[in-house]
XYZ file of C-alpha atoms in Angstrom:
690
model
C 280.776 100.156 54.190
C 280.820 102.143 50.836
C 277.757 104.543 52.751
C 280.036 104.960 56.026
C 282.993 106.126 53.623
C 280.969 108.488 51.696
C 279.798 109.732 54.817
C 283.071 110.262 56.701
C 284.200 111.692 53.412
C 281.213 113.781 53.454
C 282.256 114.907 56.851
C 286.217 115.509 55.841
C 285.634 117.287 52.691
C 283.081 119.454 54.574
C 285.256 120.918 57.114
C 287.702 121.577 55.108
C 285.676 123.611 52.829
C 283.625 125.606 55.758
C 287.902 126.403 57.246
C 287.975 127.511 53.358
C 289.715 127.636 50.859
C 293.423 127.412 51.551
C 295.525 129.681 48.803
C 295.795 127.566 46.120
C 299.050 126.699 43.999
C 300.568 129.371 41.535
C 299.678 128.903 37.633
C 298.763 130.701 35.565
C 295.425 132.775 33.668
C 294.650 132.035 30.133
C 291.868 131.655 27.438
C 289.809 128.137 27.181
C 291.652 125.915 25.388
C 290.857 123.655 22.232
C 291.724 120.107 22.694
C 294.238 118.940 20.174
C 293.647 116.577 17.592
C 297.183 114.576 17.613
C 297.929 113.762 14.398
C 301.414 116.040 14.754
C 304.359 114.775 15.463
C 307.660 116.186 16.475
C 309.749 118.232 14.231
C 313.352 117.748 12.742
C 316.096 120.100 12.776
C 316.569 120.650 8.909
C 319.501 122.704 7.557
C 317.649 123.474 4.515
C 314.573 124.888 3.006
C 313.410 128.688 2.752
C 315.201 130.510 4.564
C 316.145 134.452 6.385
C 318.051 136.433 8.493
C 318.397 138.493 11.050
C 320.878 140.624 11.671
C 321.938 144.067 13.943
C 324.257 146.556 12.221
C 327.360 147.327 14.001
C 330.023 146.011 12.479
C 332.143 146.172 15.831
C 329.822 144.872 17.619
C 329.500 141.861 15.922
C 333.277 141.426 15.394
C 333.477 141.661 18.620
C 330.808 139.134 19.254
C 331.947 135.985 17.324
C 336.583 136.830 18.330
C 336.385 133.470 20.069
C 334.254 131.022 18.190
C 336.283 128.436 16.244
C 337.583 129.346 13.132
C 334.829 127.343 10.816
C 332.165 128.747 12.991
C 333.647 132.285 12.640
C 333.709 132.483 9.314
C 329.985 131.020 8.145
C 329.303 133.711 10.780
C 330.812 136.592 8.615
C 329.571 135.126 5.637
C 325.915 135.328 6.222
C 326.594 138.712 8.340
C 327.590 140.329 4.242
C 324.120 138.736 3.443
C 321.925 139.389 6.464
C 323.073 143.777 5.828
C 321.890 143.222 2.485
C 319.006 142.170 2.161
C 318.005 140.443 5.869
C 316.030 141.580 8.240
C 317.421 143.791 11.885
C 314.263 142.289 14.160
C 312.736 138.521 14.636
C 309.005 140.002 14.509
C 310.284 140.754 10.593
C 311.356 138.028 9.518
C 308.488 135.945 11.534
C 306.018 138.196 9.807
C 307.835 137.648 6.339
C 308.230 134.025 6.592
C 305.402 133.257 4.033
C 306.797 129.655 3.096
C 305.813 126.257 4.051
C 308.981 124.855 6.470
C 310.978 128.259 6.378
C 314.234 128.692 8.571
C 314.936 132.232 10.236
C 318.873 132.370 11.114
C 319.072 134.812 13.916
C 322.685 135.830 13.998
C 324.369 136.793 17.299
C 323.448 140.103 18.983
C 320.830 141.512 21.732
C 317.443 141.411 20.026
C 315.228 144.447 21.680
C 312.385 144.666 19.037
C 312.323 147.824 19.495
C 309.488 148.292 17.240
C 307.218 145.609 19.445
C 307.918 147.989 22.264
C 306.418 151.341 20.928
C 303.022 152.279 22.491
C 299.830 151.014 21.767
C 298.015 151.712 18.575
C 294.490 153.313 20.382
C 292.187 150.560 18.949
C 294.894 148.131 21.219
C 294.532 150.099 23.701
C 291.170 150.458 24.074
C 291.263 147.090 23.798
C 293.570 145.909 26.637
C 291.672 148.365 28.700
C 288.326 146.001 28.185
C 290.069 142.345 28.436
C 289.156 140.086 31.059
C 291.601 140.209 33.635
C 293.236 137.686 35.681
C 292.003 136.861 38.936
C 295.492 136.371 40.202
C 298.028 138.793 38.352
C 295.177 140.808 36.962
C 296.772 140.851 33.471
C 294.607 141.108 30.717
C 293.379 137.568 29.218
C 293.274 137.945 25.336
C 291.642 135.758 23.053
C 292.720 134.622 20.426
C 291.234 136.974 17.874
C 292.536 139.605 20.126
C 296.113 138.345 20.266
C 295.804 138.694 16.047
C 294.409 141.822 15.987
C 297.262 142.707 19.444
C 300.316 141.131 19.008
C 302.836 142.819 20.678
C 300.049 143.506 23.635
C 301.078 140.640 25.556
C 304.819 139.951 23.142
C 307.708 140.449 22.617
C 308.071 138.112 19.483
C 304.572 136.951 18.434
C 304.171 134.011 16.171
C 300.723 133.311 15.535
C 299.314 130.500 13.517
C 302.731 130.629 11.783
C 303.429 126.605 10.988
C 306.554 124.742 10.410
C 308.438 127.565 11.449
C 312.370 127.082 12.327
C 314.432 129.680 14.360
C 317.534 129.014 15.944
C 320.828 131.908 16.575
C 323.984 131.016 15.101
C 326.682 131.687 17.337
C 328.806 129.350 19.265
C 326.521 128.979 22.713
C 322.864 130.183 23.012
C 323.593 133.065 24.973
C 324.997 134.569 21.404
C 321.454 135.254 21.040
C 319.784 137.011 23.514
C 315.995 138.542 23.121
C 315.651 140.584 26.016
C 312.025 142.099 26.876
C 313.112 144.196 29.770
C 310.346 143.482 31.829
C 307.809 145.408 29.397
C 305.952 142.043 28.346
C 304.899 139.642 29.400
C 306.590 137.036 27.411
C 309.788 137.596 25.421
C 307.962 134.667 22.792
C 305.291 133.342 22.476
C 304.158 130.692 19.786
C 300.775 130.072 19.658
C 298.637 127.759 17.237
C 302.473 127.424 15.847
C 302.786 123.662 14.743
C 306.170 122.428 14.202
C 307.421 125.096 15.415
C 311.191 124.774 16.514
C 313.148 127.079 18.404
C 317.699 125.918 18.600
C 321.137 127.669 20.107
C 318.975 130.589 21.051
C 317.972 132.308 24.451
C 315.813 134.713 26.144
C 315.521 136.657 29.178
C 313.657 139.620 31.946
C 309.856 138.600 30.627
C 306.960 139.559 33.810
C 305.231 135.902 32.798
C 307.853 133.895 30.145
C 310.893 133.730 27.847
C 309.283 130.654 25.724
C 305.888 129.834 25.600
C 304.095 127.849 23.292
C 300.416 127.100 23.445
C 297.536 124.933 21.942
C 300.552 123.926 19.454
C 300.548 120.098 17.948
C 304.561 119.445 17.037
C 307.311 121.766 19.248
C 311.456 121.818 20.019
C 313.224 123.405 22.706
C 316.929 122.868 21.118
C 319.776 124.200 23.199
C 317.902 126.934 25.088
C 318.097 128.931 27.608
C 315.537 130.963 30.104
C 316.395 133.167 32.701
C 315.452 136.104 35.270
C 311.797 136.252 34.638
C 309.348 136.513 37.130
C 307.239 133.351 36.757
C 308.932 130.825 34.049
C 311.831 130.214 31.750
C 309.682 127.669 29.356
C 305.966 127.362 29.379
C 303.993 124.746 27.339
C 300.772 124.385 27.668
C 297.479 122.459 25.711
C 300.243 121.400 23.911
C 301.151 117.584 21.920
C 304.336 115.552 20.187
C 306.731 118.676 22.208
C 310.266 117.493 23.322
C 312.347 120.211 25.239
C 315.927 119.240 25.431
C 319.131 119.327 26.404
C 317.214 123.182 28.093
C 318.081 125.239 31.004
C 316.262 127.558 32.985
C 317.533 129.662 35.792
C 316.437 132.783 38.131
C 312.788 132.075 37.778
C 310.117 133.425 40.181
C 308.308 129.972 39.193
C 309.676 127.192 37.827
C 312.493 126.468 34.380
C 310.256 124.361 32.629
C 306.482 124.047 32.973
C 304.386 121.464 30.304
C 301.668 122.184 31.928
C 297.920 121.227 30.473
C 299.968 119.082 28.089
C 297.680 116.529 26.026
C 295.713 114.548 28.233
C 296.144 111.432 25.734
C 296.585 108.621 28.511
C 293.555 109.620 30.371
C 291.610 106.384 30.297
C 294.558 104.002 30.905
C 296.592 102.526 32.962
C 300.847 102.098 33.125
C 300.853 100.846 29.664
C 301.030 104.705 27.222
C 301.797 103.979 23.960
C 303.574 107.740 23.915
C 303.790 110.969 25.675
C 302.835 113.890 25.046
C 305.480 115.679 25.624
C 309.135 114.367 26.436
C 311.613 116.535 28.686
C 315.559 115.034 28.536
C 318.892 116.222 29.235
C 317.496 119.625 30.654
C 318.923 121.650 33.665
C 316.861 123.702 36.103
C 318.818 125.478 38.707
C 318.122 128.465 40.764
C 314.442 128.770 40.505
C 311.812 128.635 42.500
C 311.293 124.889 41.444
C 313.553 123.497 39.133
C 310.384 121.934 36.819
C 306.320 122.709 37.577
C 303.111 121.181 35.988
C 299.475 122.033 36.897
C 298.049 118.964 35.211
C 300.995 117.716 34.071
C 300.103 114.739 32.202
C 301.735 112.419 30.153
C 305.296 113.650 30.368
C 308.512 111.879 29.787
C 311.180 113.596 32.332
C 314.751 111.701 31.823
C 318.289 112.478 32.451
C 317.785 116.446 33.763
C 319.430 117.690 36.210
C 317.348 119.680 38.777
C 319.411 121.383 41.327
C 320.000 124.152 43.846
C 316.190 125.290 44.145
C 313.447 126.338 46.800
C 312.267 122.575 45.473
C 312.757 120.357 42.813
C 309.742 118.705 40.565
C 306.753 120.325 41.403
C 303.679 118.389 39.196
C 299.759 118.541 40.265
C 296.396 119.142 40.923
C 295.898 122.216 42.333
C 294.869 125.272 40.475
C 291.244 125.228 39.303
C 290.443 125.332 35.619
C 293.217 123.976 34.262
C 292.050 121.478 31.439
C 293.499 117.687 31.459
C 292.917 117.398 35.577
C 293.263 115.350 37.533
C 297.392 115.319 36.491
C 298.540 111.794 35.023
C 300.339 109.835 33.217
C 304.142 111.107 34.056
C 306.967 109.048 34.328
C 310.445 110.929 35.753
C 312.848 108.459 35.685
C 317.248 109.136 35.197
C 317.221 112.456 36.797
C 319.328 113.699 39.477
C 317.170 115.658 41.852
C 319.693 117.564 44.340
C 320.338 120.251 46.734
C 317.196 121.824 46.205
C 317.891 123.787 49.468
C 317.552 127.482 48.637
C 315.329 129.619 50.241
C 313.952 132.974 48.329
C 311.246 133.737 50.434
C 313.315 136.250 52.460
C 312.834 138.753 49.463
C 309.124 138.140 50.059
C 309.362 139.003 53.552
C 311.725 141.894 52.912
C 309.534 143.551 50.338
C 312.067 142.898 47.410
C 309.600 141.370 45.895
C 307.220 144.173 46.417
C 309.536 146.466 43.484
C 309.190 147.059 39.999
C 310.594 143.928 38.016
C 313.332 146.045 36.783
C 314.006 146.821 40.304
C 314.054 143.739 42.329
C 317.500 142.505 41.839
C 316.617 139.298 39.357
C 320.458 139.799 37.771
C 322.249 139.408 41.271
C 319.874 136.353 41.879
C 317.196 137.286 43.690
C 314.205 135.304 42.794
C 310.648 135.677 44.053
C 308.492 132.851 44.840
C 305.353 132.617 43.348
C 304.326 129.382 44.946
C 304.571 128.288 48.888
C 306.785 124.705 48.904
C 308.902 123.843 51.252
C 312.214 124.391 51.971
C 314.445 121.946 50.759
C 312.797 119.239 48.935
C 313.086 117.612 45.960
C 310.205 116.298 44.485
C 306.301 117.683 45.389
C 303.293 116.027 43.203
C 300.636 117.484 45.331
C 297.017 115.391 43.911
C 298.942 113.378 41.110
C 297.740 110.438 39.194
C 299.325 107.034 37.485
C 302.946 108.308 37.716
C 305.421 106.190 37.656
C 309.288 107.841 39.859
C 312.075 105.360 38.386
C 315.908 105.536 39.326
C 316.096 108.425 40.120
C 319.271 109.944 42.695
C 317.368 112.192 45.453
C 319.643 113.632 47.858
C 320.740 116.278 50.053
C 317.057 117.909 49.677
C 317.100 118.716 53.832
C 313.654 118.941 54.138
C 312.126 115.653 52.476
C 312.852 113.848 48.501
C 309.313 113.548 48.225
C 306.544 115.778 49.670
C 302.611 114.234 48.279
C 299.421 115.061 49.164
C 295.751 114.470 47.583
C 294.261 117.549 46.515
C 290.422 117.383 46.928
C 287.817 118.669 43.824
C 287.128 121.407 44.712
C 290.426 123.320 45.203
C 290.748 123.569 41.217
C 286.323 124.020 41.081
C 285.358 120.317 40.758
C 281.802 120.259 42.248
C 280.936 116.065 42.071
C 281.308 113.543 44.909
C 283.910 111.452 43.739
C 286.155 114.233 42.347
C 287.099 114.911 46.249
C 289.165 111.877 46.235
C 289.987 111.043 42.232
C 293.905 111.860 43.505
C 296.965 110.506 43.982
C 296.056 106.896 43.595
C 298.905 104.268 41.493
C 301.433 105.552 41.450
C 305.084 103.985 41.368
C 308.148 104.654 42.900
C 310.888 102.688 41.915
C 314.465 101.606 42.518
C 315.106 105.851 43.362
C 318.041 106.436 44.878
C 317.497 108.337 47.738
C 320.201 109.824 50.306
C 323.173 108.796 47.865
C 324.693 111.305 44.629
C 325.463 109.629 41.335
C 328.898 109.237 42.415
C 328.577 107.461 45.162
C 329.055 109.484 48.118
C 326.291 109.857 51.061
C 324.170 113.018 51.127
C 320.680 112.159 53.418
C 317.643 114.163 53.067
C 316.310 115.141 55.801
C 313.438 111.783 55.552
C 313.236 110.368 52.169
C 309.734 110.315 51.716
C 306.728 112.371 53.318
C 303.543 111.163 52.888
C 299.661 112.354 53.937
C 298.918 108.610 53.800
C 295.811 108.944 51.096
C 295.332 107.162 47.648
C 294.719 103.660 46.567
C 296.855 101.525 44.976
C 300.411 103.370 45.119
C 303.366 101.683 46.002
C 307.685 101.647 46.987
C 310.828 99.912 46.175
C 313.129 100.241 49.330
C 311.845 103.421 50.973
C 313.202 104.054 54.346
C 313.134 107.228 56.556
C 309.659 107.918 55.869
C 307.258 110.272 58.058
C 304.775 107.045 57.539
C 306.759 104.542 58.877
C 304.986 101.502 56.755
C 305.013 102.851 52.976
C 303.337 99.472 51.504
C 305.731 97.561 48.864
C 305.546 97.609 46.014
C 305.939 93.298 44.235
C 308.632 91.857 41.820
C 306.609 92.980 38.884
C 306.362 96.289 40.342
C 302.903 96.367 41.264
C 301.560 96.897 44.674
C 302.101 93.742 46.863
C 298.851 94.891 49.362
C 298.515 98.567 48.310
C 296.512 100.948 49.757
C 292.511 101.332 50.247
C 292.520 104.833 51.226
C 290.783 107.871 50.175
C 291.702 110.065 53.384
C 294.963 111.360 54.549
C 295.398 111.171 58.330
C 294.655 114.084 59.734
C 297.329 115.634 61.008
C 298.942 115.085 57.566
C 295.714 117.079 56.126
C 295.865 119.944 58.147
C 299.372 120.394 58.538
C 299.216 120.766 53.924
C 296.208 122.979 54.961
C 297.941 125.725 57.000
C 301.002 125.483 54.389
C 298.985 126.440 51.647
C 298.248 129.874 53.158
C 301.010 130.819 51.567
C 300.462 134.489 49.892
C 303.363 136.234 47.858
C 301.323 139.576 46.867
C 300.403 139.741 50.435
C 303.557 139.227 52.301
C 302.255 136.376 54.206
C 304.072 133.039 54.992
C 301.810 130.937 57.512
C 303.672 130.940 60.624
C 302.782 127.551 61.723
C 303.755 125.533 59.432
C 307.477 124.222 58.929
C 308.384 124.832 55.258
C 309.539 127.851 54.910
C 313.343 128.172 55.936
C 314.690 131.033 57.281
C 310.336 131.353 58.543
C 309.648 127.967 59.074
C 307.878 127.362 62.515
C 309.787 124.987 65.077
C 309.696 122.070 67.516
C 305.352 122.947 69.548
C 305.312 126.452 66.780
C 304.271 123.100 64.112
C 300.156 123.069 63.955
C 301.035 119.245 63.844
C 302.520 119.399 66.823
C 300.000 122.156 68.524
C 297.452 119.558 67.997
C 298.984 116.712 68.989
C 300.056 118.449 72.075
C 296.337 120.026 73.084
C 294.815 117.013 72.555
C 297.150 115.147 74.652
C 296.718 117.284 77.044
C 292.745 117.253 77.102
C 292.999 113.426 76.656
C 295.210 112.904 79.646
C 293.765 115.384 81.815
C 290.343 113.882 81.474
C 292.179 109.859 81.832
C 293.377 111.800 85.180
C 289.484 112.998 86.687
C 288.251 109.282 85.455
C 290.985 107.951 87.515
C 290.941 110.041 90.650
C 286.293 111.008 90.387
C 285.254 107.044 89.289
C 288.283 105.103 89.633
C 290.613 105.499 92.473
C 290.529 102.106 93.757
C 291.539 100.034 90.546
C 295.017 98.981 89.901
C 293.966 98.150 86.555
C 292.776 101.221 85.698
C 296.384 103.298 87.860
C 298.365 101.371 84.968
C 295.694 102.424 82.676
C 296.450 105.486 83.608
C 299.805 105.308 82.838
C 300.117 103.729 79.554
C 297.897 106.596 78.284
C 299.590 109.879 79.974
C 302.776 107.985 78.821
C 301.374 106.896 75.800
C 300.380 110.287 74.607
C 303.373 112.567 76.002
C 306.025 109.524 73.596
C 303.540 110.525 70.751
C 304.070 114.030 71.329
C 307.731 113.748 70.951
C 306.697 111.244 68.297
C 304.938 114.152 66.085
C 307.833 116.647 66.416
C 310.006 114.448 65.240
C 308.718 113.652 61.265
C 309.270 109.438 60.194
C 310.107 108.469 63.850
C 309.326 105.346 65.936
C 308.002 106.984 68.996
C 304.372 107.633 67.093
C 303.228 103.860 66.695
C 304.729 103.522 70.434
C 302.644 106.295 71.442
C 300.298 104.896 70.160
C 300.970 101.726 71.185
C 300.379 102.892 75.037
C 297.718 105.216 74.960
C 295.604 102.443 73.527
C 296.997 99.331 75.670
C 295.992 102.252 78.671
C 292.977 103.123 77.032
C 291.937 99.397 77.656
C 292.754 99.156 80.659
C 290.947 102.087 81.711
C 287.701 101.108 79.828
C 287.650 97.653 81.427
C 287.663 99.827 84.820
C 284.779 102.233 83.506
C 282.822 98.830 82.398
C 282.875 97.760 85.437
C 280.977 100.932 87.358
C 277.708 102.515 86.310
C 280.064 104.561 83.159
C 280.096 100.551 81.415
C 278.322 102.753 77.982
C 281.766 105.301 78.604
C 283.733 102.201 79.068
C 282.931 100.852 75.632
C 283.819 104.088 74.233
C 286.874 104.025 76.061
C 287.257 100.945 74.399
C 286.038 101.893 70.997
C 289.329 104.629 71.067
C 290.903 102.574 72.292
C 291.089 99.705 69.380
C 291.797 102.758 66.627
C 294.498 103.675 68.895
C 296.114 100.259 68.379
C 294.880 99.157 64.898
C 296.895 103.103 64.064
C 299.931 101.543 66.046
C 299.915 99.082 63.700
C 299.148 100.957 60.810
C 302.840 103.216 61.425
C 304.327 100.502 62.637
C 304.342 97.390 61.572
C 302.020 97.381 58.776
C 299.868 100.132 56.600
C 296.438 98.160 56.941
C 295.227 97.140 52.817
C 291.548 97.579 52.409
C 289.958 100.328 54.278
C 288.813 103.686 53.112
C 290.110 105.861 55.931
C 292.861 105.575 58.309
C 292.940 104.261 61.979
C 293.794 108.041 62.811
C 290.835 109.423 61.414
C 288.516 107.206 63.014
C 290.341 107.650 66.324
C 290.176 111.682 66.058
C 285.934 111.105 65.366
C 285.317 108.148 68.224
C 287.598 110.586 70.703
C 285.083 113.799 69.617
C 282.678 111.828 70.665
C 284.588 110.561 73.880
C 285.666 114.445 75.520
C 282.592 115.175 76.483
C 281.275 111.686 77.461
C 284.158 111.766 79.847
C 283.876 115.467 80.876
C 280.477 114.643 81.989
C 281.715 111.430 83.525
C 284.313 113.484 85.538
C 281.417 116.338 86.744
C 279.159 113.879 87.729
C 280.710 112.230 90.046
C 279.882 111.958 93.880
C 282.961 114.248 95.532
C 282.848 111.116 98.433
C 282.482 108.349 96.277
C 284.898 106.260 94.881
C 284.581 102.945 92.300
C 285.739 100.056 93.638
C 287.459 97.590 91.243
C 284.754 95.095 90.121
C 287.664 92.374 90.486
C 287.754 92.997 94.205
C 284.784 93.856 95.384
C 281.519 93.428 92.867
C 278.683 94.004 94.689
C 280.448 97.897 95.358
C 277.253 100.687 94.775
C 278.383 102.957 92.461
C 277.324 106.334 91.026
C 274.383 106.707 88.112
C 275.798 107.432 84.760
C 275.668 110.646 82.738
C 274.123 110.924 79.764
C 276.020 110.176 76.894
C 276.652 113.866 75.153
């Protein structure tokens, strides 16, 4: 069996590779990172310590900004402003550069910080460095080394916190928007904290960066507390190669990829089961809305997301293993619980099609609600999880997502540049979907998803509790111990599901290309017979049906058994096409059952002719069709490495030319007698197997 599974795997992966890899999910390109030791801790907010002040110098503007503050807060800010005018800084970067004492606190008074010195033309040395730097393959921006960042910190960053430890930056206003860092689309990052263990951001906002508002990298210990990121081409908050991190009470909106991206977090639980001692990053009480994604995380390992809200995005959450060369692949061990993932139906792909997203950043209209999707996703998906392992989804309210509550699939290793054979099948295993409230709001209102769960059928050891309205009707149940009752042991996805994911991944925003046969893309989505899986189902049904008719008329015309089989098989094929059109419909397993029963009768009839070997092959196709009906209609069959559907398709590939030969080679004047009524009837010679 292992050898057979390996052979099937080689065939399947080779087929995908020959087609060419579809466009990968967007992420970001960065220098190689070091593995953190994990000896840090989540920093604690401090009220005392060495303090630096940052403010602007216009008293009238400052007075206007604090006029509505509560009396105590207004008085405190007035006092700080007087002190800042005497000995403070006018730019945040100046204060960062002046912070030399451990545990320094930088208090930033209300105002808009454009950081004019940081956007001055680069020195000749830095300009030469930028021109000679390695550039990313996707976006084309310079990917600077650590030494290059230190030498020229403002090539990519408006504010650069490089190598500073235990620095705390906090706004002194009444809300995060009172202190606003505005990159004006002149820098890749508004704020970058790199190798900045213990950094703490509080009560401030950043906006209009070419990539990220807040970027924390290669840092052990950070907090993003009451912060807002908006109107960035990619991310509001991006943390990468980090440990001991906390996002709390944050908000992100108007971002082309996502509000929150804890990508490549420390892979501290990679060798464990579900019993994890801690998580590398925690996200709590955050709000991601009006982005392409509320949350995304390529290799978002060991992230705990809870009590947060992801609404009114294109899709709510995505965590994946679909981008090459990220540390920590495949994605694993994240937990999402008690979140609201709802009404993620906003279609931003119109801005790709009409050319808005080809304009310069500042002309696109991000401030007026334009979002330029960096990734191709189903409009109306609550959760998208291609290629995750050991994830837990528990007690979330997931509703009013018009495509599906969940979309999950496997990701073969070559997509992420992993080439070993075993890595082609190492994703989408041991995930738990426990007690999620599907299609009902937190207020008890009925707000159904399009379907609750779309799955390509691949994975080992995953299970679900109380999950109805799924594309595969027989998702395996979890027992009372939250372990799989029977579970699955599939290393390849369903053929139709894999084909669909491959086609839909062909999105390319830069070329303004949306796949025409995919049903993901809102106003541009394929419908009915336009969908790739329906096209293939219809095409296959036509070919198989015509061959069955041909076999009957050329070889089995006198057999009543064959006539009944023909009617059942053709009827099953028709019903199956309608079942493919309507995701999750009972018509799909019913169609397979009719098709399998019909082929059984045709195969038995052929066994009584000179085409007896073709009859055996027909019976084999019938067996796998009937197993598929059980697999999709009654119980997902455990302990088999691939689905009956894949085996049936492989059998049909052999059967089609064989049956065609039998149709063409049959004598035009002869008909095959039913052996049940005329066992002595002569038969035409059987053609060789194709």
